[in-house]
């Protein structure tokens, strides 16, 4: 008999948290600004423009160093999304569905990413 969906969600949430913690530790130890540690953004390499995710590693590194202003300068959308991500994780650990599960939430998230990608290249 397969595990209950809430139990699967809880296991996946903990697995994701362990992976995120390991990656955060790596980014804390290896500065993304230093050359040779991480690959560059393929979108930026092809177009010369910043994608919505550009600066996320640098923002995460800045947060691990306690520099919120630098994190916001690198990728404000990532920093702003962290509380929502944490809330979704807490709900998943309790066996509840994530915060935003509707189709409209997905459409809104895609629109925010698109708008962020356009705005950060225009300003």
Backbone as a chain_set.jsonl record, in Angstrom:
{"seq": "XXXXXXXXXXXXXXXXXXXXXXXXXXXXXXXXXXXXXXXXXXXXXXXXXXXXXXXXXXXXXXXXXXXXXXXXXXXXXXXXXXXXXXXXXXXXXXXXXXXXXXXXXXXXXXXXXXXXXXXXXXX", "coords": {"N": [[0.846, -1.183, 0.0], [0.654, 2.178, -0.939], [2.27, 5.071, 0.573], [0.466, 7.494, 2.531], [-0.656, 10.566, 1.012], [-0.081, 12.919, 2.525], [1.971, 12.049, 4.164], [3.939, 11.46, 2.287], [4.363, 14.043, 1.352], [5.41, 15.239, 3.647], [7.831, 13.812, 3.963], [9.117, 14.541, 1.587], [9.33, 17.273, 2.029], [11.13, 17.386, 4.183], [13.351, 16.205, 2.989], [13.868, 18.066, 0.987], [14.493, 20.261, 2.615], [16.879, 19.415, 3.811], [18.528, 19.227, 1.548], [18.447, 21.942, 0.694], [19.653, 23.15, 2.914], [22.217, 22.032, 2.775], [23.113, 23.02, 0.302], [22.979, 25.747, 0.87], [24.937, 25.917, 2.851], [27.181, 25.321, 1.289], [27.178, 27.538, -0.468], [27.557, 29.52, 1.409], [30.158, 29.036, 2.164], [31.648, 29.165, -0.196], [32.153, 31.827, -2.062], [30.024, 33.212, -4.453], [30.865, 35.341, -6.007], [33.538, 34.966, -6.439], [35.656, 33.883, -9.026], [35.248, 30.84, -10.929], [33.96, 29.012, -9.226], [31.213, 28.504, -9.603], [28.965, 27.793, -12.311], [28.172, 30.105, -14.96], [25.222, 32.063, -15.759], [23.256, 30.659, -18.246], [21.276, 31.967, -19.772], [21.962, 34.654, -19.502], [24.489, 34.563, -20.679], [23.819, 34.018, -23.324], [22.081, 36.121, -24.045], [22.855, 38.476, -22.793], [21.3, 39.654, -20.943], [19.776, 39.835, -17.654], [18.338, 37.049, -16.098], [15.284, 36.114, -14.285], [16.287, 34.689, -12.113], [18.93, 35.412, -11.843], [21.574, 36.36, -9.757], [20.693, 35.086, -7.502], [22.302, 33.175, -6.128], [24.32, 34.879, -5.19], [22.76, 36.541, -3.597], [21.861, 34.703, -1.673], [24.322, 34.009, -0.539], [25.017, 36.51, 0.553], [22.97, 36.746, 2.468], [23.681, 34.653, 4.182], [25.867, 35.79, 5.292], [24.786, 37.761, 6.721], [24.116, 40.141, 5.489], [21.664, 41.847, 4.543], [20.952, 44.018, 2.924], [22.741, 43.841, 0.75], [21.895, 41.385, -0.247], [19.302, 41.998, -1.09], [19.962, 43.775, -3.121], [21.159, 42.064, -4.948], [19.187, 40.092, -5.657], [16.166, 40.876, -5.219], [13.607, 39.756, -5.445], [13.962, 37.028, -4.834], [14.739, 37.226, -2.126], [12.411, 38.378, -1.081], [10.65, 36.298, -1.558], [11.401, 34.288, 0.17], [10.082, 34.149, 2.824], [7.533, 33.168, 2.045], [8.251, 30.755, 0.908], [9.289, 29.466, 3.166], [6.955, 29.339, 4.751], [5.375, 27.653, 3.141], [6.958, 25.363, 3.314], [6.77, 24.783, 6.067], [4.053, 24.177, 6.225], [4.001, 21.883, 4.61], [5.566, 20.129, 6.121], [3.867, 19.646, 8.174], [2.082, 18.087, 6.91], [0.234, 19.327, 5.325], [-1.151, 20.924, 2.38], [0.863, 23.004, 0.122], [1.154, 26.653, 0.335], [0.253, 28.149, -1.924], [-1.663, 26.732, -4.242], [-3.427, 26.776, -6.342], [-4.384, 27.018, -9.824], [-4.468, 29.646, -10.633], [-2.71, 30.822, -8.852], [-0.322, 29.77, -9.769], [-0.252, 30.919, -12.322], [-0.116, 33.607, -11.566], [2.361, 33.59, -10.242], [4.07, 32.974, -12.385], [3.627, 35.263, -13.922], [4.655, 37.233, -12.198], [7.368, 36.469, -12.142], [8.035, 36.876, -14.856], [7.513, 39.64, -15.103], [9.373, 40.601, -13.215], [11.74, 39.772, -14.462], [11.687, 41.42, -16.731], [11.58, 44.034, -15.624], [13.976, 44.202, -14.098], [15.878, 44.365, -16.059], [15.356, 46.713, -17.294], [15.757, 48.784, -15.58]], "CA": [[0.0, 0.0, 0.0], [1.486, 3.383, -1.007], [2.108, 5.961, 1.727], [-0.532, 8.56, 2.461], [-0.084, 11.761, 0.372], [0.468, 13.848, 3.512], [3.243, 11.486, 4.628], [4.892, 11.681, 1.191], [4.652, 15.474, 1.332], [6.286, 15.498, 4.788], [9.152, 13.279, 3.633], [9.696, 15.379, 0.539], [9.664, 18.564, 2.635], [12.37, 17.229, 4.949], [14.435, 15.968, 2.021], [14.151, 19.363, 0.38], [15.15, 21.112, 3.611], [18.262, 18.944, 3.957], [19.217, 19.642, 0.33], [18.591, 23.396, 0.728], [20.647, 23.473, 3.951], [23.539, 21.663, 2.258], [23.473, 23.993, -0.735], [23.208, 27.03, 1.541], [26.263, 25.823, 3.486], [28.165, 25.428, 0.218], [27.203, 28.923, -0.938], [28.128, 30.324, 2.491], [31.605, 28.807, 2.202], [32.252, 29.501, -1.491], [31.562, 33.073, -2.539], [29.7, 33.201, -5.886], [31.581, 36.413, -6.698], [34.877, 34.473, -6.795], [35.569, 33.148, -10.296], [35.587, 29.432, -11.004], [33.243, 28.125, -8.314], [29.871, 28.191, -10.087], [28.788, 28.142, -13.731], [27.425, 31.333, -15.221], [23.836, 31.934, -16.215], [23.225, 30.475, -19.706], [20.427, 32.993, -20.367], [22.766, 35.881, -19.572], [25.567, 34.338, -21.645], [23.245, 34.068, -24.668], [21.366, 37.366, -24.37], [23.418, 39.651, -22.126], [20.286, 40.145, -20.003], [19.62, 39.069, -16.418], [17.103, 36.276, -15.972], [14.706, 36.346, -12.956], [17.072, 34.032, -11.08], [20.294, 35.945, -11.745], [21.876, 36.978, -8.475], [20.156, 34.319, -6.381], [23.413, 32.632, -5.339], [24.964, 35.994, -4.494], [21.828, 36.972, -2.546], [21.906, 33.693, -0.615], [25.609, 34.181, 0.133], [24.925, 37.726, 1.37], [22.129, 36.439, 3.623], [24.448, 33.835, 5.124], [26.83, 36.687, 5.928], [24.013, 38.747, 7.473], [24.032, 41.396, 4.747], [20.356, 41.847, 3.882], [20.953, 45.05, 1.873], [23.408, 43.28, -0.433], [21.021, 40.33, -0.776], [18.231, 42.674, -1.828], [20.546, 44.341, -4.336], [21.462, 40.982, -5.889], [17.938, 39.533, -6.171], [15.138, 41.243, -4.245], [12.473, 38.835, -5.531], [14.333, 35.836, -4.077], [14.678, 37.56, -0.7], [11.002, 38.572, -0.741], [9.94, 35.017, -1.644], [11.829, 33.356, 1.224], [9.05, 33.866, 3.826], [6.496, 32.333, 1.441], [8.852, 29.422, 0.778], [9.336, 28.905, 4.516], [5.583, 29.019, 5.141], [4.984, 26.453, 2.395], [7.693, 24.23, 3.877], [6.167, 24.466, 7.361], [2.772, 23.501, 5.961], [4.293, 20.548, 4.085], [6.053, 19.311, 7.23], [2.677, 19.283, 8.951], [1.223, 17.253, 6.078], [-0.765, 20.14, 4.653], [-0.699, 21.359, 1.048], [1.575, 24.287, 0.105], [0.34, 27.859, 0.473], [-0.381, 28.511, -3.192], [-1.798, 25.508, -5.027], [-4.388, 26.917, -7.431], [-3.858, 27.351, -11.146], [-4.281, 31.097, -10.675], [-1.476, 31.128, -8.118], [0.759, 29.449, -10.703], [-0.255, 31.956, -13.356], [0.375, 34.83, -10.928], [3.801, 33.416, -10.006], [4.732, 33.101, -13.686], [3.549, 36.678, -14.309], [5.603, 37.974, -11.354], [8.708, 36.157, -12.646], [8.197, 37.56, -16.144], [7.599, 41.069, -14.829], [10.653, 40.818, -12.548], [12.767, 39.653, -15.49], [11.655, 42.61, -17.592], [11.909, 45.235, -14.847], [15.376, 44.264, -13.664], [16.707, 44.688, -17.216], [15.009, 48.065, -17.759], [16.15, 49.786, -14.575]], "C": [[0.892, 1.247, 0.0], [1.249, 4.279, 0.216], [1.057, 7.036, 1.467], [0.103, 9.807, 1.841], [0.53, 12.756, 1.363], [1.816, 13.36, 4.018], [4.326, 11.662, 3.553], [5.328, 13.139, 1.155], [5.612, 15.831, 2.47], [7.703, 15.018, 4.505], [9.855, 14.12, 2.584], [10.114, 16.735, 1.11], [10.965, 18.466, 3.417], [13.56, 16.97, 4.032], [14.847, 17.276, 1.358], [14.877, 20.298, 1.341], [16.608, 20.718, 3.798], [19.085, 19.378, 2.743], [19.463, 21.156, 0.331], [19.645, 23.807, 1.762], [22.057, 23.156, 3.458], [24.005, 22.658, 1.196], [23.745, 25.374, -0.138], [24.578, 27.035, 2.218], [27.365, 25.953, 2.437], [28.309, 26.869, -0.254], [27.79, 29.843, 0.138], [29.647, 30.212, 2.502], [32.318, 29.234, 0.929], [31.522, 30.691, -2.096], [31.284, 32.991, -4.048], [30.389, 34.301, -6.682], [32.974, 35.968, -7.131], [34.773, 33.64, -8.069], [35.915, 31.667, -10.123], [34.822, 28.502, -10.098], [31.892, 27.661, -8.86], [29.79, 28.524, -11.579], [27.991, 29.436, -13.859], [26.014, 31.031, -15.686], [23.822, 31.769, -17.737], [22.365, 31.525, -20.413], [21.214, 34.289, -20.538], [23.891, 35.748, -20.596], [25.05, 34.471, -23.076], [22.687, 35.438, -25.04], [22.023, 38.625, -23.813], [22.467, 40.261, -21.117], [20.259, 39.275, -18.751], [18.291, 38.327, -16.434], [16.516, 36.545, -14.579], [15.523, 35.723, -11.82], [18.484, 34.565, -10.921], [20.474, 36.661, -10.407], [21.392, 36.199, -7.276], [21.266, 33.735, -5.516], [24.112, 33.74, -4.554], [24.081, 36.517, -3.368], [21.851, 35.991, -1.374], [23.213, 33.799, 0.163], [25.565, 35.407, 1.05], [24.067, 37.483, 2.608], [22.868, 35.594, 4.651], [25.496, 34.656, 5.856], [26.126, 37.781, 6.734], [23.843, 40.079, 6.78], [22.746, 41.421, 3.907], [20.322, 42.868, 2.741], [21.615, 44.533, 0.6], [22.548, 42.193, -1.064], [19.897, 40.941, -1.598], [18.749, 43.268, -3.132], [20.817, 43.257, -5.379], [20.193, 40.372, -6.489], [16.848, 39.736, -5.128], [13.95, 40.277, -4.279], [12.753, 37.554, -4.748], [14.208, 36.099, -2.575], [13.227, 37.72, -0.253], [10.227, 37.258, -0.738], [10.301, 34.063, -0.51], [10.778, 33.125, 2.312], [7.927, 32.969, 3.295], [6.994, 30.897, 1.277], [8.886, 28.734, 2.137], [7.943, 28.504, 4.991], [5.091, 27.762, 4.424], [5.675, 25.215, 2.951], [7.083, 23.815, 5.213], [4.835, 23.752, 7.192], [3.012, 22.074, 5.477], [4.765, 19.613, 5.194], [4.888, 18.84, 8.099], [1.698, 18.434, 8.143], [0.134, 18.008, 5.358], [-0.249, 20.551, 3.278], [0.035, 22.699, 1.127], [0.61, 25.47, 0.136], [-0.434, 28.145, -0.811], [-0.462, 27.282, -4.089], [-2.746, 25.651, -6.217], [-3.678, 27.219, -8.749], [-3.579, 28.842, -11.227], [-3.031, 31.517, -9.911], [-0.263, 30.846, -9.006], [0.882, 30.486, -11.803], [0.299, 33.262, -12.784], [1.883, 34.749, -10.683], [4.581, 33.562, -11.31], [4.736, 34.558, -14.15], [4.533, 37.519, -13.5], [7.026, 37.725, -11.834], [8.993, 36.876, -13.962], [8.365, 39.063, -15.937], [8.933, 41.417, -14.164], [11.802, 40.751, -13.564], [12.842, 40.863, -16.392], [12.117, 43.841, -16.822], [13.38, 45.321, -14.483], [16.315, 44.564, -14.825], [16.441, 46.092, -17.753], [15.513, 49.136, -16.817], [17.64, 49.835, -14.432]], "O": [[1.785, 1.367, 0.838], [0.176, 4.254, 0.817], [0.806, 7.423, 0.326], [1.271, 10.091, 2.102], [1.555, 13.369, 1.065], [2.71, 14.166, 4.274], [5.476, 11.972, 3.862], [6.504, 13.441, 0.955], [6.525, 16.635, 2.281], [8.668, 15.732, 4.776], [11.054, 14.378, 2.686], [11.143, 17.282, 0.715], [11.812, 19.355, 3.331], [14.658, 17.469, 4.282], [16.035, 17.553, 1.192], [15.77, 21.041, 0.935], [17.477, 21.581, 3.928], [20.214, 19.845, 2.894], [20.563, 21.603, 0.005], [20.44, 24.712, 1.51], [22.987, 23.926, 3.697], [25.16, 23.083, 1.2], [24.641, 26.085, -0.593], [25.295, 28.034, 2.168], [28.371, 26.621, 2.673], [29.423, 27.365, -0.422], [28.445, 30.834, -0.184], [30.343, 31.178, 2.814], [33.484, 29.628, 0.978], [30.399, 30.56, -2.584], [32.197, 32.732, -4.833], [30.487, 34.207, -7.905], [33.536, 36.52, -8.077], [33.896, 32.783, -8.179], [36.748, 31.293, -9.297], [35.012, 27.289, -10.184], [31.478, 26.532, -8.597], [30.47, 29.435, -12.051], [27.231, 29.803, -12.963], [25.666, 29.885, -15.969], [24.32, 32.639, -18.452], [22.685, 31.933, -21.529], [21.144, 34.939, -21.581], [24.21, 36.706, -21.3], [25.758, 34.98, -23.945], [22.797, 35.874, -26.186], [21.773, 39.724, -24.309], [22.786, 41.276, -20.498], [20.67, 38.115, -18.786], [17.249, 38.904, -16.745], [17.196, 37.157, -13.755], [15.451, 36.189, -10.682], [19.172, 34.21, -9.964], [19.633, 37.459, -9.991], [21.646, 36.598, -6.139], [21.181, 33.794, -4.289], [24.456, 33.555, -3.386], [24.58, 36.895, -2.308], [21.859, 36.406, -0.215], [23.215, 33.691, 1.389], [26.023, 35.347, 2.19], [24.401, 37.964, 3.69], [22.704, 35.792, 5.855], [25.961, 34.26, 6.924], [26.778, 38.622, 7.353], [23.461, 41.06, 7.419], [22.747, 41.066, 2.728], [19.722, 42.604, 1.698], [21.111, 44.757, -0.501], [22.481, 42.091, -2.289], [19.579, 40.452, -2.682], [18.042, 43.261, -4.139], [20.711, 43.518, -6.577], [20.126, 40.158, -7.699], [16.629, 38.885, -4.266], [13.349, 40.009, -3.238], [11.864, 37.047, -4.064], [13.638, 35.29, -1.843], [12.852, 37.257, 0.824], [9.254, 37.115, 0.002], [9.562, 33.111, -0.258], [10.589, 31.974, 2.705], [7.427, 32.108, 4.019], [6.243, 29.944, 1.483], [8.551, 27.555, 2.248], [7.776, 27.434, 5.576], [4.46, 26.904, 5.04], [5.068, 24.149, 3.052], [6.898, 22.624, 5.465], [4.528, 22.823, 7.938], [2.305, 21.154, 5.887], [4.405, 18.436, 5.209], [4.935, 17.757, 8.684], [0.615, 18.1, 8.625], [-0.797, 17.4, 4.831], [0.958, 20.529, 3.038], [-0.146, 23.449, 2.087], [-0.6, 25.302, -0.018], [-1.646, 28.358, -0.775], [0.548, 26.839, -4.635], [-2.855, 24.728, -7.024], [-2.516, 27.626, -8.768], [-2.582, 29.263, -11.814], [-2.365, 32.478, -10.297], [0.71, 31.6, -8.991], [1.986, 30.885, -12.173], [1.089, 33.944, -13.437], [2.6, 35.728, -10.893], [5.633, 34.201, -11.337], [5.727, 35.034, -14.705], [5.175, 38.418, -14.044], [7.816, 38.664, -11.926], [10.08, 37.423, -14.15], [9.251, 39.683, -16.526], [9.554, 42.421, -14.513], [12.719, 41.572, -13.53], [13.93, 41.289, -16.779], [12.951, 44.604, -17.31], [13.972, 46.398, -14.551], [17.451, 44.98, -14.595], [17.207, 46.603, -18.571], [15.678, 50.287, -17.221], [18.158, 50.617, -13.635]]}, "num_chains": 1, "name": "protein.A"}
